[in-house]
């Protein structure tokens, strides 16, 4: 089973987490970009067969959002970090308007 | 082509010779009119209809693995046409009609079994939803029967009707013409019939690049060398993003993993195809006696073709909530396939921004039942360089045009919820 090592709680089965999708998608700023920017953001997927940077939330643990690098061809997890650290000062993170 | 028939079977039984190969082991030629990437059900059907309907016979199907290695050999074999959204209703009914004549058409028994499919409702609201779906079908000339609880109990006496049932059964919607088809036979039957018309079916041939420039696509690079083609079609299911990227395209598709399960064989028990209404769960019984069932995708994008255990548990819970009598059956096998999921749960059959490059994919849970119609319509789209009327709704540009109108359940753009 896929297991993810939470930096705060330790290694847990993936069922403790909620999947949050591709972490490299950037939500366009409101008002910025035309319909095309929104189309690409909502509907196009990188969908790599290989390393994928993605969000997971530890809903049954510390409830932190994590940034995980998982290989989609093997499910091997290479890196896990707290999303707020990994995304740093990026103002377009999840939930930011 | 050696025609199969009862007399041939009897005569053959009297000899000790093995049956001859059903299709040639073709070597790639330098050039074709049409190259189809992907030897799943859809690619093979497309090749067959190109030859049979349009007289285009210089066609190659390139399959990187063996024939049937993909989802055509991994699905749960359900065919039906009880779709509600305009466009899909007509497309899937056309497909079911093609299934009804397919064994004759291909001279290969695909074992269509129209045992009827019942979608269950567990609340008055769900009954209203099914009534609406049924009415949509009737308006399109597709028969549908709304069943009340008593009628469901008469047909499916082994479901849980006890007061303790977690999801009490309110009724259901029956499509009698729905059922199952033997999936391997579909791949073999189309391969054999296409081969007889001159199509080259080339296994063990992986496409690694699509040759293209501003004037369009010109051929492919493969693990067995360069192959030139006037037209190229992509029909690779779970690897759609990877192959489309070879022509510089980014798709509204994400690849997810779907598992399927079969129990040890038992005597005839489940005579229909049943779809649970409380969760995504469906079940039927194979001719060998195993109960074949499946549920939701695993929930995160994956190419591993290896399912996660919690889904096994979840699907088993659905099975027991619906059919308590299954509790002592053993699981015989379970497996997974890579599904090309889309933002509205509907597929694509269309031209692409690259001239002479055509795309078929994004089939989510529903590509097996679509096989004959997808092949028919893609062949037509390639031959006439214009989308077949039945698939004009399945273009790659529909999201930019605000088209959410194919989303059967109103889930929104999350691929993993369709
Ligand atoms: C577990 C499961 C259950 C399902 N149940 C149902 C069902 O009950 N009813 C239903 O309608 N649908 C069902 N589906 C969906 C259905 O199986 C698929 O949508 C359909 O089979 C896809 O079309 P195909 O047959 O052409 O795909 P595939 O058989 O997957 O064919 C694609 C082929 O492309 C090949 N390929 C990939 N990349 C390359 C390359 N670079 N070069 C050459 N070849 C390449 C692959 O090897 C593969 O053989 C199910 C799917 C799964 C996984
Ligand atoms: Zn945690």
XYZ file of N, CA, C and O and ligand atoms in Angstrom, chain A residues 6-10 12 17 58 61-64 66, ligand 2:
53
model
N 4.629 11.645 6.871
C 4.301 13.021 7.254
C 5.462 13.570 8.088
O 5.921 12.900 9.018
N 5.941 14.776 7.784
C 7.073 15.333 8.539
C 6.736 15.509 10.027
O 7.638 15.528 10.863
N 5.438 15.619 10.349
C 5.060 15.832 11.748
C 4.635 14.546 12.450
O 4.896 14.361 13.632
N 3.970 13.647 11.735
C 3.367 12.482 12.386
C 4.084 11.170 12.087
O 3.819 10.170 12.738
N 4.929 11.143 11.075
C 5.582 9.893 10.714
C 4.881 9.197 9.564
O 3.958 9.740 8.955
N 2.550 6.964 7.431
C 1.162 6.508 7.570
C 0.641 6.015 6.227
O 1.089 6.469 5.185
N -4.786 10.253 4.377
C -4.617 11.531 3.691
C -5.720 11.746 2.665
O -6.322 10.795 2.187
N -3.052 15.721 5.406
C -3.100 14.676 6.434
C -4.359 14.850 7.283
O -4.288 15.243 8.452
N -4.614 13.163 10.647
C -3.468 13.378 11.532
C -3.402 14.849 11.883
O -4.352 15.405 12.427
N -2.310 15.479 11.486
C -2.080 16.880 11.863
C -2.862 17.867 10.998
O -2.836 19.056 11.254
N -3.525 17.383 9.963
C -4.327 18.195 9.039
C -3.497 19.163 8.198
O -4.029 20.074 7.569
N -2.195 18.971 8.196
C -1.346 19.834 7.365
C -1.417 19.413 5.901
O -1.548 18.225 5.602
N 0.581 18.700 2.615
C 1.953 18.307 2.315
C 2.204 18.402 0.815
O 1.282 18.239 0.013
Zn 0.656 14.627 9.850
